[in-house]
PDB file of C-alpha atoms in Angstrom:
ATOM      1  CA  MET A 180      55.912 -38.606 105.973  1.00 53.00           C
ATOM      2  CA  ASN A 181      58.197 -38.214 102.906  1.00 58.00           C
ATOM      3  CA  LYS A 182      55.935 -40.446 100.676  1.00 58.00           C
ATOM      4  CA  SER A 183      53.091 -38.169 101.867  1.00 63.00           C
ATOM      5  CA  LYS A 184      55.066 -34.987 100.853  1.00 63.00           C
ATOM      6  CA  LEU A 185      55.899 -36.757  97.498  1.00 62.00           C
ATOM      7  CA  LEU A 186      52.385 -37.512  96.868  1.00 63.00           C
ATOM      8  CA  LEU A 187      51.448 -34.032  97.409  1.00 66.00           C
ATOM      9  CA  GLY A 188      53.854 -32.713  95.227  1.00 67.00           C
ATOM     10  CA  ILE A 189      52.766 -34.792  92.239  1.00 70.00           C
ATOM     11  CA  ILE A 190      49.204 -33.652  92.893  1.00 72.00           C
ATOM     12  CA  ILE A 191      50.269 -30.197  92.859  1.00 72.00           C
ATOM     13  CA  ALA A 192      52.282 -30.526  89.932  1.00 68.00           C
ATOM     14  CA  LEU A 193      49.395 -32.462  88.050  1.00 70.00           C
ATOM     15  CA  ILE A 194      47.035 -29.529  88.766  1.00 70.00           C
ATOM     16  CA  LEU A 195      49.696 -27.026  87.448  1.00 66.00           C
ATOM     17  CA  VAL A 196      50.219 -29.049  84.195  1.00 57.00           C
ATOM     18  CA  MET A 197      46.428 -29.278  83.451  1.00 66.00           C
ATOM     19  CA  GLY A 198      45.538 -25.666  84.464  1.00 59.00           C
ATOM     20  CA  ALA A 199      48.560 -24.809  81.974  1.00 54.00           C
ATOM     21  CA  THR A 200      46.956 -26.885  79.524  1.00 53.00           C
ATOM     22  CA  VAL A 201      43.604 -25.282  79.849  1.00 47.00           C
ATOM     23  CA  LEU A 202      45.024 -21.934  79.531  1.00 48.00           C
ATOM     24  CA  LEU A 203      46.891 -22.999  76.364  1.00 48.00           C
ATOM     25  CA  ASN A 204      43.800 -24.813  74.746  1.00 51.00           C
ATOM     26  CA  GLY A 205      41.986 -21.504  75.583  1.00 50.00           C
ATOM     27  CA  GLY A 206      44.209 -19.274  73.651  1.00 45.00           C
ATOM     28  CA  ILE A 207      44.426 -21.479  70.731  1.00 39.00           C
ATOM     29  CA  SER A 208      40.747 -21.800  70.724  1.00 38.00           C
ATOM     30  CA  THR A 209      40.517 -18.113  70.933  1.00 35.00           C
ATOM     31  CA  GLU A 210      42.796 -17.827  67.551  1.00 36.00           C
ATOM     32  CA  VAL A 211      41.049 -20.478  65.841  1.00 30.00           C
ATOM     33  CA  GLU A 212      37.380 -18.525  66.612  1.00 32.00           C
ATOM     34  CA  GLU A 213      38.664 -15.323  65.292  1.00 31.00           C
ATOM     35  CA  VAL A 214      40.030 -16.971  62.154  1.00 27.00           C
ATOM     36  CA  ASN A 215      36.880 -18.855  61.479  1.00 32.00           C
ATOM     37  CA  ASN A 216      34.884 -15.512  61.736  1.00 29.00           C
ATOM     38  CA  THR A 217      37.122 -13.887  59.492  1.00 31.00           C
ATOM     39  CA  SER A 218      36.388 -16.536  56.911  1.00 29.00           C
ATOM     40  CA  THR A 219      32.824 -16.352  57.663  1.00 31.00           C
ATOM     41  CA  ASN A 220      32.678 -12.569  57.096  1.00 32.00           C
ATOM     42  CA  GLU A 221      34.712 -12.988  53.743  1.00 36.00           C
ATOM     43  CA  THR A 222      32.061 -15.516  52.827  1.00 31.00           C
ATOM     44  CA  SER A 223      29.399 -13.445  53.479  1.00 37.00           C
ATOM     45  CA  ASN A 224      30.406 -10.408  51.655  1.00 45.00           C
ATOM     46  CA  GLN A 225      30.817 -12.743  48.437  1.00 45.00           C
ATOM     47  CA  THR A 226      27.284 -14.031  49.030  1.00 54.00           C
ATOM     48  CA  GLN A 227      25.527 -11.148  50.324  1.00 49.00           C
ATOM     49  CA  THR A 228      22.061 -10.806  49.179  1.00 72.00           C
ATOM     50  CA  SER A 229      20.993  -7.819  46.911  1.00 82.00           C
ATOM     51  CA  GLN A 230      18.606  -5.052  48.323  1.00 93.00           C
ATOM     52  CA  THR A 231      15.556  -3.679  46.410  1.00 95.00           C
ATOM     53  CA  THR A 232      14.867   0.016  46.643  1.00 96.00           C
ATOM     54  CA  VAL A 233      12.033   1.854  44.993  1.00 97.00           C
ATOM     55  CA  ILE A 234      13.393   5.111  43.618  1.00 97.00           C
ATOM     56  CA  GLY A 235      10.372   6.426  41.945  1.00 97.00           C
ATOM     57  CA  ASN A 236       6.767   5.901  41.214  1.00 96.00           C
ATOM     58  CA  ASN A 237       3.666   7.562  39.851  1.00 96.00           C
ATOM     59  CA  SER A 238       0.279   6.627  38.203  1.00 94.00           C
ATOM     60  CA  MET A 239       2.223   5.047  34.999  1.00 96.00           C
ATOM     61  CA  GLY A 240       4.089   2.585  37.143  1.00 96.00           C
ATOM     62  CA  THR A 241       7.409   1.945  39.433  1.00 97.00           C
ATOM     63  CA  VAL A 242      11.105   2.102  39.287  1.00 98.00           C
ATOM     64  CA  SER A 243      13.137   0.132  41.789  1.00 97.00           C
ATOM     65  CA  LYS A 244      17.155  -0.437  41.891  1.00 98.00           C
ATOM     66  CA  ILE A 245      18.854  -3.819  43.064  1.00 97.00           C
ATOM     67  CA  SER A 246      21.950  -3.370  44.344  1.00 93.00           C
ATOM     68  CA  SER A 247      24.205  -4.736  44.176  1.00 88.00           C
ATOM     69  CA  PHE A 248      25.707  -8.206  42.363  1.00 96.00           C
ATOM     70  CA  GLY A 249      29.334  -9.411  41.858  1.00 96.00           C
ATOM     71  CA  ASN A 250      32.027  -7.350  43.814  1.00 96.00           C
ATOM     72  CA  LYS A 251      30.417  -5.020  45.932  1.00 94.00           C
ATOM     73  CA  THR A 252      33.697  -3.621  46.913  1.00 94.00           C
ATOM     74  CA  SER A 253      35.002  -2.895  43.312  1.00 96.00           C
ATOM     75  CA  ASP A 254      35.664   0.689  42.238  1.00 96.00           C
ATOM     76  CA  ILE A 255      34.092  -0.474  38.730  1.00 97.00           C
ATOM     77  CA  ARG A 256      30.172   0.087  38.958  1.00 98.00           C
ATOM     78  CA  ILE A 257      28.015  -0.877  35.935  1.00 98.00           C
ATOM     79  CA  ALA A 258      24.283  -0.145  36.055  1.00 98.00           C
ATOM     80  CA  LEU A 259      21.965  -2.425  34.026  1.00 98.00           C
ATOM     81  CA  ILE A 260      18.387  -1.035  32.872  1.00 98.00           C
ATOM     82  CA  ILE A 261      15.501  -3.415  32.155  1.00 98.00           C
ATOM     83  CA  GLY A 262      11.944  -2.778  31.381  1.00 97.00           C
ATOM     84  CA  ILE A 263      12.165   0.100  28.902  1.00 97.00           C
ATOM     85  CA  ASP A 264       9.566  -0.912  25.960  1.00 96.00           C
ATOM     86  CA  GLU A 265       9.615  -4.202  27.417  1.00 94.00           C
ATOM     87  CA  GLU A 266       7.654  -5.950  30.198  1.00 92.00           C
ATOM     88  CA  ALA A 267       9.987  -6.241  33.341  1.00 88.00           C
ATOM     89  CA  ARG A 268       8.263  -9.346  34.620  1.00 87.00           C
ATOM     90  CA  ASN A 269       9.518 -12.620  33.464  1.00 91.00           C
ATOM     91  CA  ASN A 270      13.003 -11.564  32.389  1.00 96.00           C
ATOM     92  CA  THR A 271      16.157 -13.778  32.295  1.00 96.00           C
ATOM     93  CA  ILE A 272      18.579 -10.939  33.469  1.00 97.00           C
ATOM     94  CA  ILE A 273      18.022 -10.870  36.922  1.00 96.00           C
ATOM     95  CA  PRO A 274      18.044 -14.774  37.540  1.00 95.00           C
ATOM     96  CA  THR A 275      21.088 -14.919  35.559  1.00 97.00           C
ATOM     97  CA  MET A 276      22.962 -12.139  37.682  1.00 97.00           C
ATOM     98  CA  GLU A 277      21.819 -13.944  40.801  1.00 95.00           C
ATOM     99  CA  SER A 278      23.727 -16.927  39.520  1.00 95.00           C
ATOM    100  CA  LYS A 279      26.946 -15.195  38.714  1.00 95.00           C
ATOM    101  CA  GLN A 280      29.813 -15.932  40.922  1.00 91.00           C
ATOM    102  CA  ASN A 281      33.284 -14.276  40.819  1.00 93.00           C
ATOM    103  CA  LEU A 282      32.551 -11.405  39.249  1.00 97.00           C
ATOM    104  CA  LYS A 283      35.277  -8.482  39.099  1.00 96.00           C
ATOM    105  CA  TYR A 284      33.157  -5.387  39.203  1.00 97.00           C
ATOM    106  CA  SER A 285      29.860  -4.298  40.854  1.00 97.00           C
ATOM    107  CA  TYR A 286      26.400  -4.295  39.094  1.00 98.00           C
ATOM    108  CA  ASP A 287      23.221  -2.515  39.726  1.00 98.00           C
ATOM    109  CA  ILE A 288      20.023  -3.467  38.077  1.00 98.00           C
ATOM    110  CA  TYR A 289      17.427  -0.711  37.386  1.00 98.00           C
ATOM    111  CA  VAL A 290      13.885  -1.971  36.917  1.00 98.00           C
ATOM    112  CA  VAL A 291      11.267  -0.004  34.956  1.00 98.00           C
ATOM    113  CA  ASN A 292       7.771  -1.717  35.800  1.00 97.00           C
ATOM    114  CA  VAL A 293       4.845  -0.149  33.813  1.00 96.00           C
ATOM    115  CA  THR A 294       1.445  -0.368  35.542  1.00 90.00           C
ATOM    116  CA  SER A 295      -0.603  -2.924  33.746  1.00 73.00           C
ATOM    117  CA  SER A 296      -3.150  -2.177  31.167  1.00 59.00           C
ATOM    118  CA  ASN A 297      -5.658  -4.096  29.015  1.00 47.00           C
ATOM    119  CA  SER A 298      -3.699  -3.240  25.958  1.00 43.00           C
ATOM    120  CA  GLU A 299       0.173  -2.851  25.443  1.00 46.00           C
ATOM    121  CA  ASN A 300      -0.724   0.140  23.104  1.00 46.00           C
ATOM    122  CA  SER A 301      -4.279   1.351  24.752  1.00 36.00           C
ATOM    123  CA  SER A 302      -4.685   4.714  26.113  1.00 35.00           C
ATOM    124  CA  GLU A 303      -5.806   4.964  30.108  1.00 41.00           C
ATOM    125  CA  SER A 304      -8.967   6.707  30.815  1.00 36.00           C
ATOM    126  CA  SER A 305      -9.765   9.086  33.639  1.00 35.00           C
ATOM    127  CA  ASN A 306      -6.228   9.886  34.952  1.00 39.00           C
ATOM    128  CA  SER A 307      -4.579   8.900  31.592  1.00 52.00           C
ATOM    129  CA  SER A 308      -1.994  10.964  29.834  1.00 66.00           C
ATOM    130  CA  GLY A 309      -2.794   9.124  26.744  1.00 86.00           C
ATOM    131  CA  LEU A 310       0.615   7.454  26.475  1.00 90.00           C
ATOM    132  CA  SER A 311       1.312   3.866  25.168  1.00 94.00           C
ATOM    133  CA  PHE A 312       3.268   1.293  27.083  1.00 94.00           C
ATOM    134  CA  ASN A 313       6.379   2.177  25.285  1.00 95.00           C
ATOM    135  CA  GLU A 314       5.879   5.726  26.030  1.00 95.00           C
ATOM    136  CA  LYS A 315       4.998   5.149  29.672  1.00 96.00           C
ATOM    137  CA  SER A 316       8.290   3.022  30.268  1.00 97.00           C
ATOM    138  CA  GLU A 317      10.353   5.738  28.719  1.00 97.00           C
ATOM    139  CA  THR A 318       8.838   8.380  30.453  1.00 96.00           C
ATOM    140  CA  LEU A 319       9.513   6.422  33.687  1.00 97.00           C
ATOM    141  CA  ALA A 320      13.109   5.620  32.827  1.00 98.00           C
ATOM    142  CA  ASN A 321      13.838   9.555  31.721  1.00 97.00           C
ATOM    143  CA  GLU A 322      12.238  10.949  35.097  1.00 97.00           C
ATOM    144  CA  PHE A 323      13.798   8.246  37.538  1.00 98.00           C
ATOM    145  CA  VAL A 324      16.542   6.151  35.964  1.00 98.00           C
ATOM    146  CA  VAL A 325      18.340   8.809  34.110  1.00 98.00           C
ATOM    147  CA  GLN A 326      19.479  11.187  36.934  1.00 97.00           C
ATOM    148  CA  ASP A 327      20.042   8.368  39.346  1.00 98.00           C
ATOM    149  CA  VAL A 328      22.514   6.887  36.956  1.00 98.00           C
ATOM    150  CA  ILE A 329      24.159  10.233  36.226  1.00 98.00           C
ATOM    151  CA  ASN A 330      24.352  10.873  40.069  1.00 97.00           C
ATOM    152  CA  ASN A 331      25.984   7.629  40.857  1.00 97.00           C
ATOM    153  CA  LYS A 332      28.647   8.196  38.467  1.00 97.00           C
ATOM    154  CA  TYR A 333      28.736   4.523  37.009  1.00 98.00           C
ATOM    155  CA  ASN A 334      31.387   3.379  34.575  1.00 97.00           C
ATOM    156  CA  ALA A 335      28.992   2.139  32.101  1.00 98.00           C
ATOM    157  CA  THR A 336      25.234   1.790  31.694  1.00 98.00           C
ATOM    158  CA  ILE A 337      23.726  -1.338  29.891  1.00 98.00           C
ATOM    159  CA  ASP A 338      20.411  -0.870  28.508  1.00 98.00           C
ATOM    160  CA  ILE A 339      18.874  -4.055  27.765  1.00 98.00           C
ATOM    161  CA  HIS A 340      15.873  -5.197  25.660  1.00 97.00           C
ATOM    162  CA  SER A 341      14.492  -8.044  23.932  1.00 96.00           C
ATOM    163  CA  SER A 342      15.469  -8.584  20.243  1.00 94.00           C
ATOM    164  CA  GLU A 343      11.917  -9.361  19.419  1.00 91.00           C
ATOM    165  CA  GLY A 344      12.579 -12.680  17.770  1.00 89.00           C
ATOM    166  CA  SER A 345      15.512 -11.788  15.876  1.00 93.00           C
ATOM    167  CA  ASN A 346      19.320 -12.656  16.521  1.00 96.00           C
ATOM    168  CA  SER A 347      20.830 -10.677  19.400  1.00 97.00           C
ATOM    169  CA  TYR A 348      22.536  -7.315  18.657  1.00 98.00           C
ATOM    170  CA  MET A 349      24.411  -4.402  20.272  1.00 98.00           C
ATOM    171  CA  PHE A 350      24.712  -0.738  19.482  1.00 97.00           C
ATOM    172  CA  THR A 351      26.157   2.581  20.872  1.00 96.00           C
ATOM    173  CA  PRO A 352      23.669   5.559  20.730  1.00 94.00           C
ATOM    174  CA  VAL A 353      26.237   7.805  19.135  1.00 92.00           C
ATOM    175  CA  GLU A 354      28.794   7.113  16.767  1.00 85.00           C
ATOM    176  CA  GLU A 355      31.329   9.450  18.538  1.00 84.00           C
ATOM    177  CA  ALA A 356      31.298   7.069  21.835  1.00 89.00           C
ATOM    178  CA  VAL A 357      34.776   5.620  21.384  1.00 93.00           C
ATOM    179  CA  ILE A 358      34.879   3.767  24.667  1.00 95.00           C
ATOM    180  CA  SER A 359      31.356   2.379  23.995  1.00 96.00           C
ATOM    181  CA  GLN A 360      32.269   1.133  20.677  1.00 96.00           C
ATOM    182  CA  ASP A 361      35.325  -0.494  21.974  1.00 96.00           C
ATOM    183  CA  ILE A 362      33.451  -2.378  24.523  1.00 97.00           C
ATOM    184  CA  ILE A 363      30.960  -3.877  22.008  1.00 97.00           C
ATOM    185  CA  ASP A 364      33.526  -4.634  19.584  1.00 97.00           C
ATOM    186  CA  LYS A 365      35.108  -6.545  22.200  1.00 97.00           C
ATOM    187  CA  ILE A 366      32.078  -8.206  23.301  1.00 98.00           C
ATOM    188  CA  SER A 367      31.283  -9.382  19.745  1.00 97.00           C
ATOM    189  CA  ASN A 368      34.468 -11.023  19.370  1.00 97.00           C
ATOM    190  CA  LYS A 369      34.063 -13.273  22.547  1.00 96.00           C
ATOM    191  CA  THR A 370      30.047 -14.091  22.108  1.00 97.00           C
ATOM    192  CA  ASN A 371      27.747 -14.662  19.324  1.00 90.00           C
ATOM    193  CA  ILE A 372      26.208 -11.041  19.566  1.00 97.00           C
ATOM    194  CA  GLY A 373      26.123  -9.088  16.522  1.00 97.00           C
ATOM    195  CA  ILE A 374      26.475  -5.193  16.194  1.00 97.00           C
ATOM    196  CA  TYR A 375      23.643  -3.671  14.294  1.00 96.00           C
ATOM    197  CA  LYS A 376      21.780  -0.049  14.848  1.00 94.00           C
ATOM    198  CA  PRO A 377      18.369   0.162  13.967  1.00 93.00           C
ATOM    199  CA  GLU A 378      17.174   3.390  12.058  1.00 89.00           C
ATOM    200  CA  GLN A 379      14.599   4.515  14.407  1.00 86.00           C
ATOM    201  CA  VAL A 380      14.830   4.007  18.185  1.00 92.00           C
ATOM    202  CA  SER A 381      12.293   6.189  20.234  1.00 92.00           C
ATOM    203  CA  TYR A 382      13.951   5.555  23.734  1.00 95.00           C
ATOM    204  CA  LEU A 383      17.468   6.962  22.658  1.00 95.00           C
ATOM    205  CA  SER A 384      16.356  10.536  23.122  1.00 94.00           C
ATOM    206  CA  THR A 385      14.600   9.934  26.189  1.00 94.00           C
ATOM    207  CA  VAL A 386      17.174   7.769  28.091  1.00 97.00           C
ATOM    208  CA  SER A 387      20.528   6.972  26.262  1.00 96.00           C
ATOM    209  CA  ILE A 388      21.259  10.235  24.714  1.00 95.00           C
ATOM    210  CA  PRO A 389      20.996  12.208  28.348  1.00 96.00           C
ATOM    211  CA  ILE A 390      23.502   9.450  29.997  1.00 97.00           C
ATOM    212  CA  VAL A 391      25.832   9.703  27.185  1.00 96.00           C
ATOM    213  CA  ASN A 392      25.729  13.544  27.471  1.00 94.00           C
ATOM    214  CA  SER A 393      26.388  13.309  31.192  1.00 94.00           C
ATOM    215  CA  PRO A 394      29.349  11.987  29.986  1.00 93.00           C
ATOM    216  CA  MET A 395      29.043   8.040  30.453  1.00 96.00           C
ATOM    217  CA  VAL A 396      29.617   4.963  28.497  1.00 97.00           C
ATOM    218  CA  GLU A 397      26.451   3.570  27.407  1.00 97.00           C
ATOM    219  CA  ILE A 398      25.344   0.572  25.377  1.00 98.00           C
ATOM    220  CA  GLU A 399      22.170  -0.798  23.947  1.00 98.00           C
ATOM    221  CA  TYR A 400      22.053  -4.517  24.050  1.00 98.00           C
ATOM    222  CA  HIS A 401      19.058  -6.324  22.354  1.00 98.00           C
ATOM    223  CA  ALA A 402      19.086 -10.040  23.668  1.00 97.00           C
ATOM    224  CA  ALA A 403      17.066 -12.804  22.028  1.00 96.00           C
ATOM    225  CA  SER A 404      16.781 -14.662  25.342  1.00 95.00           C
ATOM    226  CA  TYR A 405      15.192 -11.332  27.202  1.00 96.00           C
ATOM    227  CA  TYR A 406      12.200 -13.224  27.972  1.00 96.00           C
ATOM    228  CA  GLY A 407      12.174 -16.442  30.418  1.00 93.00           C
ATOM    229  CA  SER A 408      12.340 -17.349  34.127  1.00 87.00           C
ATOM    230  CA  THR A 409      15.470 -19.264  34.188  1.00 92.00           C
ATOM    231  CA  ILE A 410      19.241 -18.721  33.640  1.00 95.00           C
ATOM    232  CA  SER A 411      20.347 -17.190  29.896  1.00 96.00           C
ATOM    233  CA  GLU A 412      23.721 -18.523  28.668  1.00 96.00           C
ATOM    234  CA  GLU A 413      23.826 -15.835  26.119  1.00 97.00           C
ATOM    235  CA  ILE A 414      23.352 -13.037  28.934  1.00 97.00           C
ATOM    236  CA  SER A 415      25.903 -15.039  30.923  1.00 97.00           C
ATOM    237  CA  ALA A 416      28.691 -14.890  28.379  1.00 98.00           C
ATOM    238  CA  PHE A 417      27.734 -11.214  27.711  1.00 98.00           C
ATOM    239  CA  ILE A 418      28.145 -10.401  31.403  1.00 98.00           C
ATOM    240  CA  ASP A 419      31.299 -12.496  31.247  1.00 98.00           C
ATOM    241  CA  ALA A 420      32.748 -10.622  28.510  1.00 98.00           C
ATOM    242  CA  LEU A 421      31.803  -7.245  29.920  1.00 98.00           C
ATOM    243  CA  ASP A 422      33.335  -8.194  33.517  1.00 98.00           C
ATOM    244  CA  ASN A 423      36.615  -8.761  31.275  1.00 97.00           C
ATOM    245  CA  TYR A 424      36.851  -5.403  29.752  1.00 97.00           C
ATOM    246  CA  ASP A 425      39.782  -3.433  31.405  1.00 96.00           C
ATOM    247  CA  PHE A 426      38.016  -0.135  32.368  1.00 93.00           C
ATOM    248  CA  ASN A 427      40.956   0.949  34.479  1.00 87.00           C
ATOM    249  CA  ALA A 428      43.000   1.144  31.063  1.00 83.00           C
ATOM    250  CA  ASP A 429      40.175   3.812  29.967  1.00 66.00           C
ATOM    251  CA  VAL A 430      40.293   5.865  33.110  1.00 57.00           C
ATOM    252  CA  GLU A 431      42.593   8.345  31.323  1.00 53.00           C
ATOM    253  CA  ASN A 432      40.034   8.243  28.339  1.00 53.00           C
ATOM    254  CA  SER A 433      36.982   8.444  30.605  1.00 49.00           C
ATOM    255  CA  ASN A 434      35.759  11.704  28.209  1.00 46.00           C
ATOM    256  CA  ASN A 435      34.109   9.002  26.047  1.00 47.00           C
ATOM    257  CA  THR A 436      31.998  11.729  24.405  1.00 41.00           C
ATOM    258  CA  THR A 437      33.841  14.996  25.386  1.00 42.00           C
ATOM    259  CA  ASP A 438      36.229  15.187  22.529  1.00 44.00           C
ATOM    260  CA  ASN A 439      33.268  14.901  20.296  1.00 44.00           C
ATOM    261  CA  GLN A 440      30.584  16.744  22.459  1.00 43.00           C
ATOM    262  CA  THR A 441      29.401  19.243  19.912  1.00 41.00           C
ATOM    263  CA  ASN A 442      28.711  16.166  17.392  1.00 47.00           C
ATOM    264  CA  THR A 443      27.322  14.428  20.154  1.00 46.00           C
ATOM    265  CA  ASN A 444      24.873  17.050  21.258  1.00 48.00           C
ATOM    266  CA  GLU A 445      23.872  17.529  17.572  1.00 49.00           C
ATOM    267  CA  SER A 446      22.996  13.899  17.666  1.00 47.00           C
ATOM    268  CA  ALA A 447      20.896  14.389  20.680  1.00 48.00           C
ATOM    269  CA  ASN A 448      19.013  17.601  19.206  1.00 47.00           C
ATOM    270  CA  ASN A 449      18.643  15.308  15.839  1.00 48.00           C
ATOM    271  CA  TYR A 450      16.856  12.670  17.826  1.00 43.00           C
ATOM    272  CA  GLU A 451      14.656  15.172  19.819  1.00 44.00           C
ATOM    273  CA  SER A 452      13.543  17.084  16.728  1.00 41.00           C
ATOM    274  CA  ASN A 453      12.482  13.846  15.116  1.00 42.00           C
ATOM    275  CA  SER A 454      10.832  12.384  18.240  1.00 40.00           C
ATOM    276  CA  SER A 455       7.046  11.953  17.788  1.00 36.00           C
ATOM    277  CA  ASN A 456       6.520  10.497  21.258  1.00 36.00           C
ATOM    278  CA  GLY A 457       4.271  13.338  22.445  1.00 33.00           C
ATOM    279  CA  TYR A 458       5.645  14.161  25.533  1.00 31.00           C
ATOM    280  CA  SER A 459       8.392  16.942  26.854  1.00 28.00           C
ATOM    281  CA  ASN A 460      11.933  16.262  26.930  1.00 31.00           C
ATOM    282  CA  GLU A 461      12.812  19.368  29.107  1.00 28.00           C
ATOM    283  CA  THR A 462      14.538  17.244  31.501  1.00 30.00           C
ATOM    284  CA  TYR A 463      17.849  17.223  29.150  1.00 28.00           C
ATOM    285  CA  ASN A 464      17.155  19.746  26.522  1.00 32.00           C
ATOM    286  CA  SER A 465      19.207  22.329  28.462  1.00 31.00           C
ATOM    287  CA  SER A 466      23.037  22.523  27.387  1.00 33.00           C
ATOM    288  CA  GLN A 467      25.669  20.315  29.170  1.00 32.00           C
TER     289      GLN A 467
END
């Protein structure tokens, strides 16, 4: 009888021990699962796929915005513009940005895509406004890109073009833009990209000057490796140098153009009066 009681006690003890073990394992398993979920969420935030949104279109073409590359939670946000005076297709900027890892800042890409025509400089018939390829791309950017960039209050805007076979170069739309000039100086020091400003640039009055006058940091970048279907080492180096620029140090000087607003507006008026693009610039002719 005592042996039966002892055996029963042992069995009960084993059941209690097994139950306690199951409870303990369940608790540990839950904690591990929560940690794993957190890790998964952090990883997904870093590798989250970008989203493309059409922000405007008309008979001349379409403008879309790809959001966003890099650190999506960053307070520093930068806009890249492609497709002004250039074919938006077969560019190296998008695949290069898709390949970038561990960027500090957040980047959006505005893509201006002109409706195809038989010739880049040909005029369309029937519904045509008689504009060339370049004029159509500038009109699309003026109508849809400029205001969206201004409304989103980016820390900087980079307008990217092809250098048309020459060496890569950068410039600021107006000489009075102190922060913009400081950025291209620092990028030039870290890359092989030179600083050079062409004499006649039609898109400045249509796109760049309105953005500068908002006011906002704005840079023109003409890349030798604009066209292609693979990653561009040069553009990657440009983005790395831009991503290392300390925008936070310039917050107190964020009036990049306001100190010289009169001069900047005079520059804008000069560009507008000298423009021969044949279409209205009323969108930004009003005083700032």
